[in-house]
Coordinates of C-alpha atoms (C1' of nucleotides) in Angstrom, one line a residue:
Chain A
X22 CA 9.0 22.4 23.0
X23 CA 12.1 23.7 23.8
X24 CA 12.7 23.4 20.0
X25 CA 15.0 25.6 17.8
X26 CA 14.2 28.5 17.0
X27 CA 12.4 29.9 14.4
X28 CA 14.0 32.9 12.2
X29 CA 12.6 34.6 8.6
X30 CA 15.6 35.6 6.9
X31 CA 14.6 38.0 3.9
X32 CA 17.2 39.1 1.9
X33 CA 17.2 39.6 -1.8
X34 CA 21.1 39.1 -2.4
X35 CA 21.1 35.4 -3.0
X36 CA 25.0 34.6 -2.1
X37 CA 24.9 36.6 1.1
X38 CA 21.7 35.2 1.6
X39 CA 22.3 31.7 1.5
X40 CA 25.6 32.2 3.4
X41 CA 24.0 34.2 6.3
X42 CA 21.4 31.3 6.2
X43 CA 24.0 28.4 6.6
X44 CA 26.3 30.3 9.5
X45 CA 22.4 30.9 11.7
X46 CA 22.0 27.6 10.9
X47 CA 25.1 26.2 11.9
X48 CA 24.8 28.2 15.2
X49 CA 21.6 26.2 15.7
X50 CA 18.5 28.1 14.1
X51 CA 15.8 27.1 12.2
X52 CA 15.8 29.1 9.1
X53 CA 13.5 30.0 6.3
X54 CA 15.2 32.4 4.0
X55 CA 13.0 34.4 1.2
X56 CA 14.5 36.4 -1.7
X57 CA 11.9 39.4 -1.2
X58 CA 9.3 41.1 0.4
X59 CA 6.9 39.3 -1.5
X60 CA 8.1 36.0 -0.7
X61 CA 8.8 37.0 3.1
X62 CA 5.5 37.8 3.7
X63 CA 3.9 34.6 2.3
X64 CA 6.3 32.8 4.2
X65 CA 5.7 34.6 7.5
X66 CA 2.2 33.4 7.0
X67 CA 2.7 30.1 6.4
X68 CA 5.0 29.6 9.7
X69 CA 5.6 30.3 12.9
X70 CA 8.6 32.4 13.7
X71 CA 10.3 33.8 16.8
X72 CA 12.0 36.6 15.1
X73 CA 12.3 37.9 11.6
X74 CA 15.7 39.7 10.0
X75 CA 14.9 42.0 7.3
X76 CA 16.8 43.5 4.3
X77 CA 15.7 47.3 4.4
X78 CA 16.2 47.6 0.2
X79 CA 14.7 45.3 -1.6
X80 CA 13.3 45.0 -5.1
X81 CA 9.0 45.2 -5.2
X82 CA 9.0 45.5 -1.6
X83 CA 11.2 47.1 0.5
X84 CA 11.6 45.9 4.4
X85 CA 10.2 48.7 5.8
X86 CA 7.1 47.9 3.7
X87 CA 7.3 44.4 4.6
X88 CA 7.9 45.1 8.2
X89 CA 4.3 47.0 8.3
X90 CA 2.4 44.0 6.9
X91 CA 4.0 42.0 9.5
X92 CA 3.8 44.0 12.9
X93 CA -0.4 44.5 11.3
X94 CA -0.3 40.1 12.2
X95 CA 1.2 40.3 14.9
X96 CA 2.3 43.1 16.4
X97 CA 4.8 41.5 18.9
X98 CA 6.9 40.1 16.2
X99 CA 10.9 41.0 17.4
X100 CA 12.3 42.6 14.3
X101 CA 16.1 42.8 13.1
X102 CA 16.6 45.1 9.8
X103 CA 19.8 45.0 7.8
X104 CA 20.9 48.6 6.0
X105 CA 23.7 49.2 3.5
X106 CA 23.3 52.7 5.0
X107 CA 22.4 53.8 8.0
X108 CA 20.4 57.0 7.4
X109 CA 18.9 58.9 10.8
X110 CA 15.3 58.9 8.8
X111 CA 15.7 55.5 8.1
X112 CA 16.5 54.0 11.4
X113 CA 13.6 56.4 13.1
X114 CA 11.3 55.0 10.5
X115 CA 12.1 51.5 11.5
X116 CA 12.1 52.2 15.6
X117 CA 8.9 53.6 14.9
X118 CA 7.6 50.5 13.1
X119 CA 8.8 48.6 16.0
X120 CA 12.8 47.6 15.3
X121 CA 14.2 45.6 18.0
X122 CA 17.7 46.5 16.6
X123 CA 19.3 47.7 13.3
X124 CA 22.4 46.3 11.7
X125 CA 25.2 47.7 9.4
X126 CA 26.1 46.2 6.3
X127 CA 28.7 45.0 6.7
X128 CA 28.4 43.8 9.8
X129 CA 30.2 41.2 12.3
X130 CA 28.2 37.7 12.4
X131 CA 29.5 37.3 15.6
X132 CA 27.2 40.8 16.5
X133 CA 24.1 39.4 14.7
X134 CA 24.5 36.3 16.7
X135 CA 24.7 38.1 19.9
X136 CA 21.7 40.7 18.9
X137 CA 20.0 37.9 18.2
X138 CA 20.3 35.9 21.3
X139 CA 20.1 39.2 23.0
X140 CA 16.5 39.8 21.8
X141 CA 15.1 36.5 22.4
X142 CA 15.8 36.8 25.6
X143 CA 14.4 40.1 25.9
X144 CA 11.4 39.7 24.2
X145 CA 11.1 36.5 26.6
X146 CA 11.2 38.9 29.3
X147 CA 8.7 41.1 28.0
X148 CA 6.0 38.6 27.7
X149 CA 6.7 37.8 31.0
X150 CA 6.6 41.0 32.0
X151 CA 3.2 41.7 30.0
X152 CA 1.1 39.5 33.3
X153 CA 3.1 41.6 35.9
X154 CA 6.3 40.6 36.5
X155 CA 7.9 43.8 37.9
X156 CA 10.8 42.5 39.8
X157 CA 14.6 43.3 38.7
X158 CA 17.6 42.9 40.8
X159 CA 21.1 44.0 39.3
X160 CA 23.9 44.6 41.1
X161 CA 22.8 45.7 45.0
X162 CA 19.4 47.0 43.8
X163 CA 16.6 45.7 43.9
X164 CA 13.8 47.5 41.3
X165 CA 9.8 47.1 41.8
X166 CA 8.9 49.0 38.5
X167 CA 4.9 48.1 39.2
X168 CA 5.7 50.5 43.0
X169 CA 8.4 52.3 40.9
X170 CA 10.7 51.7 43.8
X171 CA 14.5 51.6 43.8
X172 CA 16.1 49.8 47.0
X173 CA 20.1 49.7 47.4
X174 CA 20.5 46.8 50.2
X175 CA 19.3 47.9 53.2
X176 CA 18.6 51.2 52.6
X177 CA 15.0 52.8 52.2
X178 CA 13.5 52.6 48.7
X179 CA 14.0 55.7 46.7
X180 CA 10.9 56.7 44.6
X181 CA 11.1 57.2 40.6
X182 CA 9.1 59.0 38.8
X183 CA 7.1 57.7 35.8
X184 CA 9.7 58.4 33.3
X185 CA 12.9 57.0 35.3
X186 CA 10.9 54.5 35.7
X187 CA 10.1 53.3 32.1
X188 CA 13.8 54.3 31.3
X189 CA 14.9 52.4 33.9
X190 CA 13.2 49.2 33.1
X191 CA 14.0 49.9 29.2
X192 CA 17.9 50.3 30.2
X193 CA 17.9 46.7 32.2
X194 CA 16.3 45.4 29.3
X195 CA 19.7 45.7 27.4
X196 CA 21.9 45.9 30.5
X197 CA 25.3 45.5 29.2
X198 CA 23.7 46.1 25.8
X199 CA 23.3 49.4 23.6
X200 CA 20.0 50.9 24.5
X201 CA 19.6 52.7 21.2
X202 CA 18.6 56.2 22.0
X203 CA 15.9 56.3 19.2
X204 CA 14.2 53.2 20.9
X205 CA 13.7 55.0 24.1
X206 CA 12.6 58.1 22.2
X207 CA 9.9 56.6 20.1
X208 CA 9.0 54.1 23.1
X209 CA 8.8 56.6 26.1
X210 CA 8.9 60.1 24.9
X211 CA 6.7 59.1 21.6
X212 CA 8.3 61.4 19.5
X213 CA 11.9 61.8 18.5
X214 CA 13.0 65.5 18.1
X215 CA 15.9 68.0 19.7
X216 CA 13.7 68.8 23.4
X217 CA 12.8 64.9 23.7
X218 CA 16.3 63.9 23.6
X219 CA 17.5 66.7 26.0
X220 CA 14.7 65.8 28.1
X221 CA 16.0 62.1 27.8
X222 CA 19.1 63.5 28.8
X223 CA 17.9 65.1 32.2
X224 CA 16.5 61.7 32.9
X225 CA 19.5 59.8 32.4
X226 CA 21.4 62.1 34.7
X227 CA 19.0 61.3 37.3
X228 CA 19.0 57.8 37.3
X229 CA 22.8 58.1 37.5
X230 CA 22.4 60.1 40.9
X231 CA 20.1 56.7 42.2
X232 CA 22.8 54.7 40.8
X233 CA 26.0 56.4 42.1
X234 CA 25.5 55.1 45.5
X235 CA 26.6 51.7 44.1
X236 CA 30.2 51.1 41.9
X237 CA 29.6 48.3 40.3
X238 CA 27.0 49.7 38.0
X239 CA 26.9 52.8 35.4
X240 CA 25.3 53.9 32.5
X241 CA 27.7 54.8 29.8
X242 CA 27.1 56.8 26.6
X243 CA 27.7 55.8 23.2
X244 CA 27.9 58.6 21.6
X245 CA 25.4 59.2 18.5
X246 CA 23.9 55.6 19.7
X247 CA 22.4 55.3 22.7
X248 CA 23.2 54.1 26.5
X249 CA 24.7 51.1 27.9
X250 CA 23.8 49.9 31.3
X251 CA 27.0 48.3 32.7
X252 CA 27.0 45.9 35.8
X253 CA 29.9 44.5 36.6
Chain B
X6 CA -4.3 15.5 49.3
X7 CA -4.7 16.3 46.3
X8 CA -4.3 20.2 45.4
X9 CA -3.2 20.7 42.0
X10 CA -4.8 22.9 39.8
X11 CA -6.7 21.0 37.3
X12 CA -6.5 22.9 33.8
X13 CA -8.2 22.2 30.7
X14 CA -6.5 22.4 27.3
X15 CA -8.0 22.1 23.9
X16 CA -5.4 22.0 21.3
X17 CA -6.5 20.2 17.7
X18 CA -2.8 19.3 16.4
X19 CA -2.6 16.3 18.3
X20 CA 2.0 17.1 18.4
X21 CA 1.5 19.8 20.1
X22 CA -1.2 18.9 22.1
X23 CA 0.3 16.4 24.1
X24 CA 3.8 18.1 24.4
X25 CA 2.6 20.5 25.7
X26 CA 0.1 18.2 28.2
X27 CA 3.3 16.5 29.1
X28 CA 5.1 19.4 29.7
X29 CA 2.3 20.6 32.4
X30 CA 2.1 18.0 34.3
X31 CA 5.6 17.6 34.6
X32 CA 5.0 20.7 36.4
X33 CA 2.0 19.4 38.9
X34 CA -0.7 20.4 36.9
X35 CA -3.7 18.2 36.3
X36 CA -4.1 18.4 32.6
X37 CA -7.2 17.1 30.0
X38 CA -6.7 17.5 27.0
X39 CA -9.1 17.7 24.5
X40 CA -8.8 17.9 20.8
X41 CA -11.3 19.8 18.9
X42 CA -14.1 22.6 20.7
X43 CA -16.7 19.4 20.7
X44 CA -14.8 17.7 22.5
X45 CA -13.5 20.4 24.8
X46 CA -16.8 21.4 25.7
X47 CA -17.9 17.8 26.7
X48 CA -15.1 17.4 29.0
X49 CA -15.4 21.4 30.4
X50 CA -18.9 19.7 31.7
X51 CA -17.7 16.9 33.1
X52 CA -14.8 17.8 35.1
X53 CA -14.3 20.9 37.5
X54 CA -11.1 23.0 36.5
X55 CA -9.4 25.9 37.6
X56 CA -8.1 27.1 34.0
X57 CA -8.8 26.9 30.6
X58 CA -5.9 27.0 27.7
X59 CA -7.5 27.0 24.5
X60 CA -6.0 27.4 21.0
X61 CA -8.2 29.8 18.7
X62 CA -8.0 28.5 15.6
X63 CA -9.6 24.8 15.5
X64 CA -12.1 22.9 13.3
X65 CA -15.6 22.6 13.8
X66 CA -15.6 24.6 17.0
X67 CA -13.2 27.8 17.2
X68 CA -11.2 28.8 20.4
X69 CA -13.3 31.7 20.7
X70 CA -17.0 29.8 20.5
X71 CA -15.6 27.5 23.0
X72 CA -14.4 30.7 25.0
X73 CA -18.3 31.9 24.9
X74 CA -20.1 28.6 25.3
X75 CA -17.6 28.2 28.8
X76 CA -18.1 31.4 30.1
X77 CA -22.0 31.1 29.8
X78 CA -21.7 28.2 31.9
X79 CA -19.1 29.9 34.3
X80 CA -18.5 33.7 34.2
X81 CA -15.3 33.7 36.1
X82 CA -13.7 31.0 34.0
X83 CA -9.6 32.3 33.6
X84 CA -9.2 31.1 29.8
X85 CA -5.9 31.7 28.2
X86 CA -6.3 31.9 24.3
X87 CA -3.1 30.4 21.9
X88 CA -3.1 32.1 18.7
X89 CA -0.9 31.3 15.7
X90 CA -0.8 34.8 14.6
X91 CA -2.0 37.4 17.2
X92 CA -4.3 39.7 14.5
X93 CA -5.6 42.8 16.6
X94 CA -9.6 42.5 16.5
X95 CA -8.8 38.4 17.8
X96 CA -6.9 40.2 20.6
X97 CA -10.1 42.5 21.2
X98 CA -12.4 39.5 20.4
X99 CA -10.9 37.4 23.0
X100 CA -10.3 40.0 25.7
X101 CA -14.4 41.2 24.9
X102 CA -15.2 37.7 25.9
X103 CA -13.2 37.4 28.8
X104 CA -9.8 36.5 28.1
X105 CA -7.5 36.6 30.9
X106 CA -4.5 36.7 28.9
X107 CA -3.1 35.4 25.2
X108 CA -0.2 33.2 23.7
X109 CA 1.4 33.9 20.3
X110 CA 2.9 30.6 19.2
X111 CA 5.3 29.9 18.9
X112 CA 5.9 30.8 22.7
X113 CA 8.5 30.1 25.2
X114 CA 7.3 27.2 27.9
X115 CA 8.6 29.5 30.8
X116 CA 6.4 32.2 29.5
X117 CA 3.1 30.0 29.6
X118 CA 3.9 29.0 33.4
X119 CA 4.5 32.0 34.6
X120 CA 1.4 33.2 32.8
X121 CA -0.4 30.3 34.6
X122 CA 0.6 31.4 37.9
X123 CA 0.0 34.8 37.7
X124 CA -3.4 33.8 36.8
X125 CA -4.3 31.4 39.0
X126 CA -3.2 33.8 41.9
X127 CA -4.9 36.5 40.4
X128 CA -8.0 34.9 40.4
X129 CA -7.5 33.8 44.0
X130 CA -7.6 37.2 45.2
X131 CA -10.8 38.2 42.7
X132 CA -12.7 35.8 44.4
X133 CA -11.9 36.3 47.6
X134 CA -13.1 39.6 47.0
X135 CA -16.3 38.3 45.7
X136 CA -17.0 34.9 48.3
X137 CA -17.3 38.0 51.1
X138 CA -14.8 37.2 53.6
X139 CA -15.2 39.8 55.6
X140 CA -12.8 39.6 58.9
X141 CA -9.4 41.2 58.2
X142 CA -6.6 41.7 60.7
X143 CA -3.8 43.8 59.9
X144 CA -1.1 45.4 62.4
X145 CA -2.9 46.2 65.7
X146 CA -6.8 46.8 63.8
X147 CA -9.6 44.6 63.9
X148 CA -11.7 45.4 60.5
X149 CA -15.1 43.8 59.9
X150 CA -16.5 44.5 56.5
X151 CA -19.6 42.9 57.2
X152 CA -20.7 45.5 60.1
X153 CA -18.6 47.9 58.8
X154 CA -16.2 47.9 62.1
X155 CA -12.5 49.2 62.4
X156 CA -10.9 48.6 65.8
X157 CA -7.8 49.4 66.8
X158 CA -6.1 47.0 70.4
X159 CA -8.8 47.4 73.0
X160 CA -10.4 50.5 71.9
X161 CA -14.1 50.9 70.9
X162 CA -14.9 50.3 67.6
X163 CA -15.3 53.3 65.3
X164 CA -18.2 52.8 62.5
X165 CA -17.4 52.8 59.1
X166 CA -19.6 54.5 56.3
X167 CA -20.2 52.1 53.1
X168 CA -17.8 53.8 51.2
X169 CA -15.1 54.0 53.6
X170 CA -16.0 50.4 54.2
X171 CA -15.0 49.4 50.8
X172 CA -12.2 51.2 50.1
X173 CA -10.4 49.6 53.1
X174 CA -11.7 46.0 52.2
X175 CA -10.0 46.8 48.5
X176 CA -6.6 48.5 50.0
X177 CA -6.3 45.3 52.6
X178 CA -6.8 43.0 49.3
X179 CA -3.7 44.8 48.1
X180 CA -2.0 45.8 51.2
X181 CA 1.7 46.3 50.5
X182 CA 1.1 46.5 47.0
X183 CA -0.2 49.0 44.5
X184 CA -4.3 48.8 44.2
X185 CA -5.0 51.1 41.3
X186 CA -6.8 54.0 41.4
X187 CA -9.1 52.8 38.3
X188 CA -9.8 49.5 40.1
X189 CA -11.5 51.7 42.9
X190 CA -13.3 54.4 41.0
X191 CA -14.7 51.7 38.6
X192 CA -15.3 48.7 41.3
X193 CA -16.6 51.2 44.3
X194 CA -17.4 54.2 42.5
X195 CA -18.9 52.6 39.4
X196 CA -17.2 55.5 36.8
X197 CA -14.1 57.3 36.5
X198 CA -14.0 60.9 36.0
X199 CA -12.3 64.0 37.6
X200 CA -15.0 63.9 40.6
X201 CA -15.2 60.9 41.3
X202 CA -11.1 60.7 41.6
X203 CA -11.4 63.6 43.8
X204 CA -14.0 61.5 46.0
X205 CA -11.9 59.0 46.5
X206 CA -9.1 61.1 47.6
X207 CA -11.3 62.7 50.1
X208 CA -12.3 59.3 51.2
X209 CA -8.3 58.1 51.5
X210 CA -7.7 61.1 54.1
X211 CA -11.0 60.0 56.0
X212 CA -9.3 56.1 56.2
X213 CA -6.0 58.1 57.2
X214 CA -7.7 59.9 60.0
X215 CA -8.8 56.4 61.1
X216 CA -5.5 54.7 60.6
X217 CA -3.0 57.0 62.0
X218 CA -3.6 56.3 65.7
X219 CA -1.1 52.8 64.1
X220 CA 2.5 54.2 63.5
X221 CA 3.0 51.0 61.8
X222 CA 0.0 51.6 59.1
X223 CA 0.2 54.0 56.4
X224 CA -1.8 54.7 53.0
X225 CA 1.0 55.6 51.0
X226 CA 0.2 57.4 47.8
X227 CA 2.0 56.1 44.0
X228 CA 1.8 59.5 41.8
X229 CA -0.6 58.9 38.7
X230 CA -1.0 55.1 39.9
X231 CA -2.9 54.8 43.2
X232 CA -2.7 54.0 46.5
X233 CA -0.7 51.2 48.6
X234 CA -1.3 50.3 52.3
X235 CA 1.8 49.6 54.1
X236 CA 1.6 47.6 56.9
X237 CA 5.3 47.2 58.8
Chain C
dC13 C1' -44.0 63.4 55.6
dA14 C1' -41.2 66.8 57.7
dA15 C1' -37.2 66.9 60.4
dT16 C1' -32.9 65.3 61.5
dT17 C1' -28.8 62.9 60.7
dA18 C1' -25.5 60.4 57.9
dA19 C1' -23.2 59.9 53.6
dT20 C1' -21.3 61.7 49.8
dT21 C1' -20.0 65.1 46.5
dT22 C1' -18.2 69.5 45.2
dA23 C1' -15.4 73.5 46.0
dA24 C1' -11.6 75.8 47.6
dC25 C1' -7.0 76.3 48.7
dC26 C1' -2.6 74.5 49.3
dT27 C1' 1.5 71.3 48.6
dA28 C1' 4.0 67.8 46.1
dT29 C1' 5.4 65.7 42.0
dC30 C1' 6.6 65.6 37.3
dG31 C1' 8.3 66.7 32.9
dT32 C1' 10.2 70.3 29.9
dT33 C1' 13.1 73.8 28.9
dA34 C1' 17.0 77.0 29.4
dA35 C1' 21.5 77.8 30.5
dC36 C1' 26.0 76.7 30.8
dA37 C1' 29.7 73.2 31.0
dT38 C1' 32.3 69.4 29.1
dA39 C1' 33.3 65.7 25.8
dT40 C1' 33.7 63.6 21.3
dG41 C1' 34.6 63.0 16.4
dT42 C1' 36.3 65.1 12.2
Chain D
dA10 C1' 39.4 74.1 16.0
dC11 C1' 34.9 73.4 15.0
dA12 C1' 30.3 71.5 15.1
dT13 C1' 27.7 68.5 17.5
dA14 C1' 26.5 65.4 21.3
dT15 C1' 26.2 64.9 26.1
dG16 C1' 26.3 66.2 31.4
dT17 C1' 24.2 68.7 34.9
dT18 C1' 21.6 72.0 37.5
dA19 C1' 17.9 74.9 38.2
dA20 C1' 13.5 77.1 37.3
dC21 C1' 9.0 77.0 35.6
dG22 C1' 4.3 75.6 34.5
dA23 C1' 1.1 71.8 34.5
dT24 C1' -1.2 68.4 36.9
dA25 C1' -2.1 65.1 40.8
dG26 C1' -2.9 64.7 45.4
dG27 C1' -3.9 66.4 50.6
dT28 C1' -7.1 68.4 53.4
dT29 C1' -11.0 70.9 55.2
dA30 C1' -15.4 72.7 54.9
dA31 C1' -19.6 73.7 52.6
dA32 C1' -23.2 72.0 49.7
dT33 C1' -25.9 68.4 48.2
dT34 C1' -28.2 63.9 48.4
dA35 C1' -29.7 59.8 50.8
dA36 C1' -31.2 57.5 54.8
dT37 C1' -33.6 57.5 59.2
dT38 C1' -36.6 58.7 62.5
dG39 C1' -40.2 60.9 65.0

DNA sequence: CAATTAATTTAACCTATCGTTAACATATGT
DNA sequence: ACATATGTTAACGATAGGTTAAATTAATTG
């Protein structure tokens, strides 16, 4: 049961397609590729996958499109979409339809491999997480996010609010990844506009404060993308 | 002796089925397996178990007219539903008729037994709440919830009223962790509005009042969530 | 069944917490 | 250099919680 697993690769270029196909499967996936939306979605039906990558343009029906049908089955499904361009309305579009990550054509394989692996393992987490699993240790912290409590060794538990909690969690979710800031916008603050994102802001300066006390771990910007949790 | 948690699992593809029987009991779990909702029902009546897994989509007999059949024998049955595709109204089906929690397939082993676990100790501490034990002893107090007693070392007993009474039983259920303010207002006060909440908080300083003669017991308050009673 | 007492709710007032926004400073990319 | 993104602090308004007392309701008792 440990089996491989299980991607949907849609992607109406058929060279790039078949190539992406053959390097995933030569790092030891289980692929089904479709040539459009069309195709992807019958596909998706007829099998069981663990994560689907999506070309965003696409003749008949575009990724985003498709990405809707699929979330409406099942709305955990972990979602990878590939642009040509990376337009802001199109990557909020896709966060808010529930993107796990966004790509750049072109892009590095060796980054789709590790975005894939990456969100496995998150979404792994998350399922755990979804019966009450609440305990994180990173570094010298330990983090109850179910008491919102922050502990550095022995010290006394510092208190977080609601929000530094959720961004806290979401930022150890992709520790020593790119927290994309859209993703905490649309998933915390519901709504991605100029006051959100300051107010995201504000929050990230104050988990910094919490995290000061200890040297091994920061959270770095990436400017224009997001935040990085870094432990060493 | 012989203490391991007997589940039953009703799985029709037969593959799968026993995988994932194997893959239980290679993790002390007694496991019957049964293939079709006939068949699962026959054996539910035969043996005694502690869990139910049950896949929704089956022949003859569905997951989900298993799930009701079970739970008119036995109301506090823990079921755990696996679902190919995890539509929304199955979701809300299976959580209306008493799902404890659900499994998209394809899912990740570690997932399901930490799912398990949770649930099994969850349901541990449900029904201790409802078999009435009713002596508690935390830090220097004596609490009977029977005749309503609180006593702290060698003093007196001090009477509790019925309310008081069952707000302590439900802190002590959750002492040192987070018992949420919904589960009181809809367990003891039986709705949740705006006066009821502000009931309960007048009830929390009464068990303060009571409590604070103990330097090492304190109701600690978790902003928006509930209440947690710390006991040193 | 009226009187009394206990239990609970509601009101009032006050403090703590939380999230947003403004303001100003600094950094980054072009 | 310029526009834009981010860093940081402080102030404010909104809401949740802490506490006490009065008002209401339920239970008990003479």
């Amino acid at each position: 049961m440990n089996d491989k697993k299980r991607i949907l690769l849609v992607e109406d270029d058929p060279n790039f397609g078949i190539i992406l196909r053959d390097f995933l499967k030569m790092n030891d996936y289980d692929i089904v590729l479709a040539k459009n939306g069309m195709e992807g979605f019958e596909k998706f039906k007829k099998y069981d996958f663990h994560l689907c990558i999506l070309d965003v343009m696409m003749p008949y029906k575009d990724g985003f499109t498709l990405a809707g049908e699929i979330k409406e089955v099942n709305q955990d499904m972990p979602l990878i979409f590939l642009t040509a361009k990376s337009l802001k309305e199109d990557v909020l579009k896709g966060y808010k339809i529930g993107a796990d990550d966004y790509l750049k054509k072109p892009f590095d394989s060796d980054v789709l491999l590790y975005k894939i692996k990456a969100i496995l393992k998150r979404n792994k987490l998350i399922s755990v997480l979804d019966t009450g699993e609440y305990e994180f240790k990173f570094s010298s912290f330990e983090f109850n996010s179910k008491l919102r409590h922050l502990k550095f060794k022995d010290n006394k538990h510092v208190k977080l609010s609601p929000k530094e909690n959720m961004l806290l969690k979401m930022l150890i979710l992709h520790k020593n990844d790119l927290m994309p800031r859209e993703l905490a916008l649309t998933r915390i603050w519901r709504d991605d506009n100029y006051f959100t994102s300051r107010s995201m802001d504000v929050y990230i300066a104050k988990l910094r404060k919490q995290l000061e006390i200890d040297p091994n771990v920061k959270i770095n910007n990436i400017h224009g993308e997001g935040f990085r949790l870094v432990i060493d």
